[in-house]
Every structure is written in C-alpha cells, then in structure tokens.
Coordinates of C-alpha atoms in Angstrom, one line a residue:
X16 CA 4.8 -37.6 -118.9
X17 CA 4.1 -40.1 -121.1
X18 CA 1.2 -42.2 -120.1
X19 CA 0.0 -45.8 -121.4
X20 CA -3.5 -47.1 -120.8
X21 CA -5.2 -50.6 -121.3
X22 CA -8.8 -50.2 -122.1
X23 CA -11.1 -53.1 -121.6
X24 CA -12.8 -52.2 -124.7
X25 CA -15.8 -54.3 -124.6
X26 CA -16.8 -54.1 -120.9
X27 CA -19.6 -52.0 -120.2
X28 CA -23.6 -51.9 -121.4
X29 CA -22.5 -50.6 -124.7
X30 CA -18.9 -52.0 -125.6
X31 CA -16.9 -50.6 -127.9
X32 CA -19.8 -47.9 -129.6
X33 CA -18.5 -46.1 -125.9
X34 CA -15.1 -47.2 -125.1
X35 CA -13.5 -46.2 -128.8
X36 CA -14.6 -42.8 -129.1
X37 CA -14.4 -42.1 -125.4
X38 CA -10.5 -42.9 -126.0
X39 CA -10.0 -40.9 -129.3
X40 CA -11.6 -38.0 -127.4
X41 CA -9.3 -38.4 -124.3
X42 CA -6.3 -38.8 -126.9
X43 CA -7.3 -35.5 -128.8
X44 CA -6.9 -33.8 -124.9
X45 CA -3.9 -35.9 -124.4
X46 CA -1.9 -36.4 -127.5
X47 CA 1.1 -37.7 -125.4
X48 CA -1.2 -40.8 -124.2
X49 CA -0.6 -43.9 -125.8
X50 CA -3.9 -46.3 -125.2
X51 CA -4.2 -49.9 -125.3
X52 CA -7.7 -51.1 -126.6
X53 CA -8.5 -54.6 -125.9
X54 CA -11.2 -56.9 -127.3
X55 CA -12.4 -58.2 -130.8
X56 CA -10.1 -56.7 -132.7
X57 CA -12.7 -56.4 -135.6
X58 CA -15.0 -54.4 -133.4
X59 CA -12.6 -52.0 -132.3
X60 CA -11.4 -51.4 -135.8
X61 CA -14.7 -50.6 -136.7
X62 CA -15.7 -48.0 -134.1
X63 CA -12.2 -46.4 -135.1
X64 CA -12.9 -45.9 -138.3
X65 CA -16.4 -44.4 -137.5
X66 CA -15.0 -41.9 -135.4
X67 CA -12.1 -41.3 -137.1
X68 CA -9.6 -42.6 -135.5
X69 CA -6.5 -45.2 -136.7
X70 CA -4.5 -47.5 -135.1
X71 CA -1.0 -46.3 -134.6
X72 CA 1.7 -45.0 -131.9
X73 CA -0.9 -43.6 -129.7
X74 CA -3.7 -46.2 -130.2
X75 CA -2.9 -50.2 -130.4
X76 CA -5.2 -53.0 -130.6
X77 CA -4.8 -55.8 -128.7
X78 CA -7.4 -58.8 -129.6
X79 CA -9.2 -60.9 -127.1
X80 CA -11.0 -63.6 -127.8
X81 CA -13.5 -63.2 -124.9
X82 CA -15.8 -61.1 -123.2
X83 CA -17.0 -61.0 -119.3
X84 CA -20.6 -61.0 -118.8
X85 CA -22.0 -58.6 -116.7
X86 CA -23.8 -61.5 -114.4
X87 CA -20.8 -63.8 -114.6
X88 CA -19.4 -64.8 -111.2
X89 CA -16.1 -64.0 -110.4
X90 CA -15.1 -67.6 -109.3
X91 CA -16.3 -68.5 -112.9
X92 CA -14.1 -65.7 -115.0
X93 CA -11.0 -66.4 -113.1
X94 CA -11.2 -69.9 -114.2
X95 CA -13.0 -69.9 -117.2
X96 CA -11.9 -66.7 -118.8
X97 CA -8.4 -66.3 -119.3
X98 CA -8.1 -64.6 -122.7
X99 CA -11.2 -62.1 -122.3
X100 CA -10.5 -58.0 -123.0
X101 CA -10.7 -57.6 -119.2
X102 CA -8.2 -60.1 -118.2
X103 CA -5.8 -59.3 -121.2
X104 CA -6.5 -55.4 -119.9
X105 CA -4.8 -56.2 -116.3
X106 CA -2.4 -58.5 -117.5
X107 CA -0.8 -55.6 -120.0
X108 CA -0.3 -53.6 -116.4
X109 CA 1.4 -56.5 -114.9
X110 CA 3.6 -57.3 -118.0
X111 CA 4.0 -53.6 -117.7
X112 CA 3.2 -52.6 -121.1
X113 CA 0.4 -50.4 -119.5
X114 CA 0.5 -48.2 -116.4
X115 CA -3.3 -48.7 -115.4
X116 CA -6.2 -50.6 -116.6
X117 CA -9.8 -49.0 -117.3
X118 CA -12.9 -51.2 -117.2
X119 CA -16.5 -50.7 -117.3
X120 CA -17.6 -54.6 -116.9
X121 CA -18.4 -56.9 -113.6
X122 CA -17.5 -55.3 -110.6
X123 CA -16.7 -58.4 -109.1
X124 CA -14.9 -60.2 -111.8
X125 CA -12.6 -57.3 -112.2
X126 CA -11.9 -56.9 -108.5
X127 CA -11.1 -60.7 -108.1
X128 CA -9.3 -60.3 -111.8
X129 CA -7.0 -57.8 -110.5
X130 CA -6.5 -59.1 -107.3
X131 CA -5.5 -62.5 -108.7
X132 CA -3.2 -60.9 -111.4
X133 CA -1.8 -58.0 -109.8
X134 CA -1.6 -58.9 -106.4
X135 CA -1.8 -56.3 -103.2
X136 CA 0.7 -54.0 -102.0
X137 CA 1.9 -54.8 -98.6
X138 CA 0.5 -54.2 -95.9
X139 CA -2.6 -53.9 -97.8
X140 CA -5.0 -57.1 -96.6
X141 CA -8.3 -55.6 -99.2
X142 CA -8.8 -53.6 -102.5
X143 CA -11.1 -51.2 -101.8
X144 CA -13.3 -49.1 -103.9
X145 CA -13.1 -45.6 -104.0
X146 CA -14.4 -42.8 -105.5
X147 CA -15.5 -39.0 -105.3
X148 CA -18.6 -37.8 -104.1
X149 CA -20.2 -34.2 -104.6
X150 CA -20.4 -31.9 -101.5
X151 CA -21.2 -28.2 -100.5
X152 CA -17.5 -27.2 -100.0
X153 CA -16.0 -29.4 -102.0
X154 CA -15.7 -33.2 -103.5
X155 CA -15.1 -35.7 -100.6
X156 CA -13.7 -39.4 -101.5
X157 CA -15.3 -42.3 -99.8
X158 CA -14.8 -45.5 -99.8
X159 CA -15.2 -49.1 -99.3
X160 CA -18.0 -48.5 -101.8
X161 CA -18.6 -52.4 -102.4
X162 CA -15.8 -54.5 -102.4
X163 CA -15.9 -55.9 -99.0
X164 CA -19.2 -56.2 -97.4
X165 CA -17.1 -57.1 -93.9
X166 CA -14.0 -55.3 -92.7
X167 CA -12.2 -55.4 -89.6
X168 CA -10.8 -52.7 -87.6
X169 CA -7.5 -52.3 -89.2
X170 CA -9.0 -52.9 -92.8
X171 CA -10.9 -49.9 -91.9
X172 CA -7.3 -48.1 -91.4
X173 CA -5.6 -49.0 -94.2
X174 CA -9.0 -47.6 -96.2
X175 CA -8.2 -44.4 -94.5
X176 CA -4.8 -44.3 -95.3
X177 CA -5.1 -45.3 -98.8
X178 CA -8.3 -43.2 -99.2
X179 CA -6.0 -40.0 -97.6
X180 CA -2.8 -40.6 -100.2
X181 CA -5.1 -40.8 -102.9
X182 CA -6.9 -37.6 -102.2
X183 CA -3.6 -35.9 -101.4
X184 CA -2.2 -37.5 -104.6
X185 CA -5.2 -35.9 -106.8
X186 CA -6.6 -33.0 -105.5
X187 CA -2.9 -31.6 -104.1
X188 CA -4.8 -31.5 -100.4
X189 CA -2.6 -31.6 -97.8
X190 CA -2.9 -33.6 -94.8
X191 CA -6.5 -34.5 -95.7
X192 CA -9.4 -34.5 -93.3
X193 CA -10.7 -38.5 -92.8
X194 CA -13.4 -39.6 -90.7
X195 CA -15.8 -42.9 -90.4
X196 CA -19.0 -43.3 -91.3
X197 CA -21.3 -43.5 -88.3
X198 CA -24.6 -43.5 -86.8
X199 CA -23.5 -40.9 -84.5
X200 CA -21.0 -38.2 -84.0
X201 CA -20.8 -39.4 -80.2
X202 CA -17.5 -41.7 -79.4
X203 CA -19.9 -44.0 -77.8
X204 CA -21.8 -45.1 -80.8
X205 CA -21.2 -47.5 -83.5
X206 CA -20.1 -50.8 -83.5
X207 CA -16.9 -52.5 -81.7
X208 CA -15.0 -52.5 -85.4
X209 CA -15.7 -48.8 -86.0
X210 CA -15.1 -48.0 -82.3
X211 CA -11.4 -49.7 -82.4
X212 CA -10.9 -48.2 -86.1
X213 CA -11.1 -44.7 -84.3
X214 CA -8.9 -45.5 -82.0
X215 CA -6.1 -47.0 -84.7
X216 CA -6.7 -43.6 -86.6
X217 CA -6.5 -41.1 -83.3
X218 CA -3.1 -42.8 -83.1
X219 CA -1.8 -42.5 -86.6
X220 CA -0.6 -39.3 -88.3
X221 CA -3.5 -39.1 -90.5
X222 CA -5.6 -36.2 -89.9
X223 CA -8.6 -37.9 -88.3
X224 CA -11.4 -35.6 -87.8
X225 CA -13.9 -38.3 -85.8
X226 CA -17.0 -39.4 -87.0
X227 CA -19.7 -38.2 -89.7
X228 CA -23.2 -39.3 -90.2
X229 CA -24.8 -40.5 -93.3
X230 CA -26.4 -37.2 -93.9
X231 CA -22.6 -35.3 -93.7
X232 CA -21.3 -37.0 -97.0
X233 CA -22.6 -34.4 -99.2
X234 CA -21.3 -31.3 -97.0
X235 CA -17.7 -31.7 -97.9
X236 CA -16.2 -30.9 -94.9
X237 CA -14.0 -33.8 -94.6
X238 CA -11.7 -34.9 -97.4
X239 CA -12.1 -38.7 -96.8
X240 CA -15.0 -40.8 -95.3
X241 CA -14.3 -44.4 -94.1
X242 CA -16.8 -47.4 -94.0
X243 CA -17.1 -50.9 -94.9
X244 CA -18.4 -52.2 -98.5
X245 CA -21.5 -53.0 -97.1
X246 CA -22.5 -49.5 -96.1
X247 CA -20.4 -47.4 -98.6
X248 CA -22.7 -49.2 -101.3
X249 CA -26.0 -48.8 -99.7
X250 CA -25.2 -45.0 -99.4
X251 CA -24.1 -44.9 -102.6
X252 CA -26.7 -46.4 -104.2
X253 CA -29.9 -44.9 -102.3
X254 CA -28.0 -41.3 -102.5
X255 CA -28.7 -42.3 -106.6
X256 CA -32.0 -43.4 -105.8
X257 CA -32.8 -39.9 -104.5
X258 CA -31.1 -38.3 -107.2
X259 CA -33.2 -39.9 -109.9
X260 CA -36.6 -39.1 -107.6
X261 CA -35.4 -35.8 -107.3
X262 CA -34.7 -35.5 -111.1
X263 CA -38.6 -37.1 -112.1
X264 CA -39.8 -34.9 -109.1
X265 CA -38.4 -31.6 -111.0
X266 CA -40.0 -32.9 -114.2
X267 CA -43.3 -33.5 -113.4
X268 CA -43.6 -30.3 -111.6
X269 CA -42.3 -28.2 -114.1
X270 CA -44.7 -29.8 -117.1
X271 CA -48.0 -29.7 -114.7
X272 CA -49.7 -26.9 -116.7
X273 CA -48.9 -24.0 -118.9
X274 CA -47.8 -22.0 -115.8
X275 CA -45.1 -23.9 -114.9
X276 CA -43.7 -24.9 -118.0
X277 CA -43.2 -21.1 -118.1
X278 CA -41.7 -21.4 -115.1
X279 CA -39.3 -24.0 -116.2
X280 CA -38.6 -22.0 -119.6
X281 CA -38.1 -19.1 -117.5
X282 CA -35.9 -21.5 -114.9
X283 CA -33.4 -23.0 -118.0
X284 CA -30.4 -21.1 -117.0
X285 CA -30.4 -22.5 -113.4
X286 CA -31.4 -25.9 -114.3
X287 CA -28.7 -26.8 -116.6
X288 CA -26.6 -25.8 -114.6
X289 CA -27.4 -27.4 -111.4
X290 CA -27.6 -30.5 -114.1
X291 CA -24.0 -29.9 -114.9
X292 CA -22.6 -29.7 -111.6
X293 CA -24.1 -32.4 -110.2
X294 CA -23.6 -34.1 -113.5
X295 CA -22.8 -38.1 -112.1
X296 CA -20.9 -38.4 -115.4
X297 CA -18.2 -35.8 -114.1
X298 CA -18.0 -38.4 -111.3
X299 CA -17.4 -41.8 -113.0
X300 CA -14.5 -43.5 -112.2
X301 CA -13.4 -45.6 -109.2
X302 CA -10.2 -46.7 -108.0
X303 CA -9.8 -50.0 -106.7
X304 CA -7.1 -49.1 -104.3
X305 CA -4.6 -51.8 -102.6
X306 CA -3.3 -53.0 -105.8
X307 CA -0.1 -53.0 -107.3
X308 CA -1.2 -51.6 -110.1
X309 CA -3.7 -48.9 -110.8
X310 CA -7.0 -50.6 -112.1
X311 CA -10.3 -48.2 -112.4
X312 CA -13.5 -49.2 -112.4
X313 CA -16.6 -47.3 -114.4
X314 CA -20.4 -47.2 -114.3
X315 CA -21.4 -49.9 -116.7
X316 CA -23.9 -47.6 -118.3
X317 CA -21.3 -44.6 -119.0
X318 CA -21.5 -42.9 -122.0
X319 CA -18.6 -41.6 -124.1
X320 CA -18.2 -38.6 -121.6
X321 CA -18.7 -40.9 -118.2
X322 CA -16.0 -43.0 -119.5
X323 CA -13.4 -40.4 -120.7
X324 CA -13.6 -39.3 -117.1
X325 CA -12.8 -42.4 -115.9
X326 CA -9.7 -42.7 -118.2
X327 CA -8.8 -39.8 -117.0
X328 CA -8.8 -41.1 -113.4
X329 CA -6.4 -43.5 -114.3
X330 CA -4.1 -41.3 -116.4
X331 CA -4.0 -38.7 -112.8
X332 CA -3.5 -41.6 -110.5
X333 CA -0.5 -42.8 -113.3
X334 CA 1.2 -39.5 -113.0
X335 CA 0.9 -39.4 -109.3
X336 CA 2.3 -42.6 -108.9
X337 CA -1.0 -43.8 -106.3
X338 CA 0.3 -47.3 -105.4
X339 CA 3.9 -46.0 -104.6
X340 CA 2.7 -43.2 -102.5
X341 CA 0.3 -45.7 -100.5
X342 CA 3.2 -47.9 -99.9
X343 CA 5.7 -44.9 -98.7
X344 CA 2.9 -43.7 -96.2
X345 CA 2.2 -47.2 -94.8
X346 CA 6.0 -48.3 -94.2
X347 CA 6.2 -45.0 -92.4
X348 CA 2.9 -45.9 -90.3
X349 CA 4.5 -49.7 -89.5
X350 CA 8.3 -47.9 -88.5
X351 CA 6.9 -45.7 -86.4
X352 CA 4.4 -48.0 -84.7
X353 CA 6.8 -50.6 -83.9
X354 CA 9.3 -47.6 -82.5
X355 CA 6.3 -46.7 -80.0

C-alpha cells in the first residue's frame, strides 16, 4: 500500500537537523512511502543533501513561509499563521494529497490546527490524545493524555471507543480490554462523570473490564485505559518524572566507588537492555484521535529515531484506515442504542 505523509519539517526543538533524516531513514525501510516535507524549503534542501537524500517521487518539498513557536497560543496561530509548515502539513491531508500529518511542534496549536482544518468525525464531540504506554504483559494505550483537561461522561465513551478501534486497528487485538482510570477499583468511587461513564461502557459492546488505579498502567493487563486530559497528563508526565529519577538514581549508585563501577561494568548486559526496552523513544508518537484525518503528534525533543517512530505511527494508522474504523464502530453503537 502506497502511503503519503506530510511532515511538518520544522516543528520540534531541533527542526529539520531531525525531521529530514528521520524521513530518509523511514523511506530506506519503506521505499513505497512517498513523504511530504514542509517548511523553508532552503532548509530542507540542505539537511537532504547532508544526509544524502534528493528530492524526487518519494520525497517532495513543499515551502512554508512560517514556523509555529513552541509558546505560541493556539488562538494566535490559527489566526495569525496561515502559511506556517504545520498548517500547510494538515491542509495537504485535507486537500488529500497526504494521508496523515506528522508534527513535533505546539501541542496545542496543532490540536486546535487540526481541529479547525480537518474537522471531527461524527459523533466524535473531542480529539483526544493517545498513545502507548509500557507494561508487564504488554503495551497498554491511554488516553486523554492532554487535550481536554474537562470531559463529560459520554466524552469519556467515545475515548474508549476510539482508544479500543485504534488498539484493535494496530496491535490486531481483538475485542480489547478498556477500563477508566480511578482512584479505586470499587464501583463506589470516583467522581459522578467517571461513575456514569461506567455505566455507558457496561452497556456498550466494548469489552469494559471496570476500573484501574493509577498504579495499574504499567501492568498491561488491560488494552485501553480511559481518563480525562487533565489526569492522563499528570500521569504521564510524573510516570517521566520517575523515570528520569530512577535513571540519575542508577547512575550515581553505579559510579559511587571503584566497587560499583565494577559492578556496573559487570551489570552492562542487563542495563542496556532494560534501557532499550523501556527506551521512551520506541514510544513516541501520539494520535490525536476524533479527526477526520490522521494527525500524530511527537515529543518536541525527539531525536531522528523518536521521530521515525512517530512517522511510523502514522504510516500504520494509514494502512489501517483509523478514522474509518472509529466511524464504522460508533454508527453501530448509535443503531443499536436507539433500537434498545
């Protein structure tokens, strides 16, 4: 299948010394890939030829005059901003010349950006952010992770619908386990919105499995984990507060005296590669589900290996055809709701 990708090619902490080679690397995986870098077209040109790479079939340049600051307020880029890579990115999915849209700038400009452009599928009231997150048994995908800091009951729902077609979609899971995120297992606990989201998802056909606590999203045993923007960011960001504690913990124990720098020499094996599968590069890559188009947001620090993974987030949800599938599952939920 022959997949087309716009890259906003100067999103990002590092631009286009990240973005261009990540994409030469993913087309020497994927020859069949066409990709779409967008941005100063001098820029780009130079990063090609320093990698050696060359415009042609598989790799177009499409120039934008503008670029979307990382602290730039949404409100500001969709008025402001009309010809900047990021913009020109999403409006190459809507035109249809591209089947998804990669981006490592503002979160928030390219949320509003795509919603503005691309609109929502319906049924769909809120994008939401998704994205996989390491466990025991295996990777679970959670989401909101930060694009709605309040969400109703039935917002909830359609996260666990969308967040259960994408992981069936990607991983080839069927019916996938969901559950919310809590601060109890008991039925009793949580809020009112959480409370009447359980009670939507008992009565759907998704495979609702209850309710998890915060210190369940790392043992994989459910495929999908539910919560509002507000929470799904706080997790995510103090679970990669711990992570980088753990990380300086490891070091300064390791190089505390001759002994255990023996140790650690002795201890190389394991290390790298506990570093490699808990590797958050492997991990970048979030989908900003509810559109109608496939949009995917990465780290803004990612390195040419971080963002490759991302492209190749978008190039699986292409081929699975994401949005379609999320719109299938939810006139199905609707017909048979109304038939109840």
């Amino acid at each position: 299948m022959k997949v087309n990708i716009a890259l906003d090619a100067m999103g990002g902490d590092h631009g286009p010394s990240v973005t261009v080679p990540a994409a030469i690397y993913m087309l020497e995986q994927h020859p069949e890939m066409t990709i779409h870098l967008v941005g100063d077209e001098s820029s780009i040109r130079q990063e090609l030829l320093a990698c050696g790479g060359a415009e042609g079939e598989h790799v177009q340049i499409r120039h934008a005059t503008e670029v979307v600051g990382m602290d730039e307020s949404p409100s500001h880029v969709l008025r402001n901003k009309k010809d900047s890579s990021m913009r020109v990115a999403i409006d190459l999915v809507k035109e249809g010349v591209a089947d998804a849209c990669v981006s490592a700038g503002n979160t928030g400009a390219l949320m509003a950006t795509s919603r503005f452009v691309l609109r929502m599928l319906p049924g769909i009231d809120r994008p939401a952010i998704c994205a996989a997150m390491p466990g025991i048994n295996h990777d679970s995908y959670m989401l909101d992770l930060g694009a709605n800091v309040d969400s109703s009951s039935e917002q909830l729902f359609q996260f666990a619908l969308m967040g259960s077609v994408l992981v069936s979609a990607v991983e080839s899971r069927e019916n996938p386990k969901v559950a919310l995120l809590n601060i109890g297992e008991e039925e009793m606990k949580g809020n009112d919105r959480v409370k009447q989201a359980a009670i939507l998802l008992e009565n759907s056909d998704l495979n609702f499995t209850g309710f998890v606590e915060g210190n369940d999203i790392y043992n994989g045993n459910v495929d999908v984990i539910v919560c509002d923007g507000f929470v799904g960011n706080v997790a995510l960001k103090s679970s990669e507060g711990v992570a980088h504690m753990f990380m300086h913990f490891a070091k300064q124990e390791f190089t505390r005296n001759i002994f255990t720098r023996f140790a650690a020499l002795c201890a190389v094996p394991v290390l790298k590669a506990l570093k490699k599968r808990v590797d958050p590069r492997r991990y970048n890559g979030a989908s900003l589900l509810g559109l109608r188009g496939i949009v995917v947001k990465s780290h803004g620090s990612a390195d040419q290996l971080s963002f490759a993974h991302a492209i190749e987030v978008a190039m699986l949800e292409v081929e699975k055809a994401v949005p379609d599938m999320i719109t299938e599952h939810l006139e199905t939920f609707v017909s048979e709701r109304q038939s109840a």
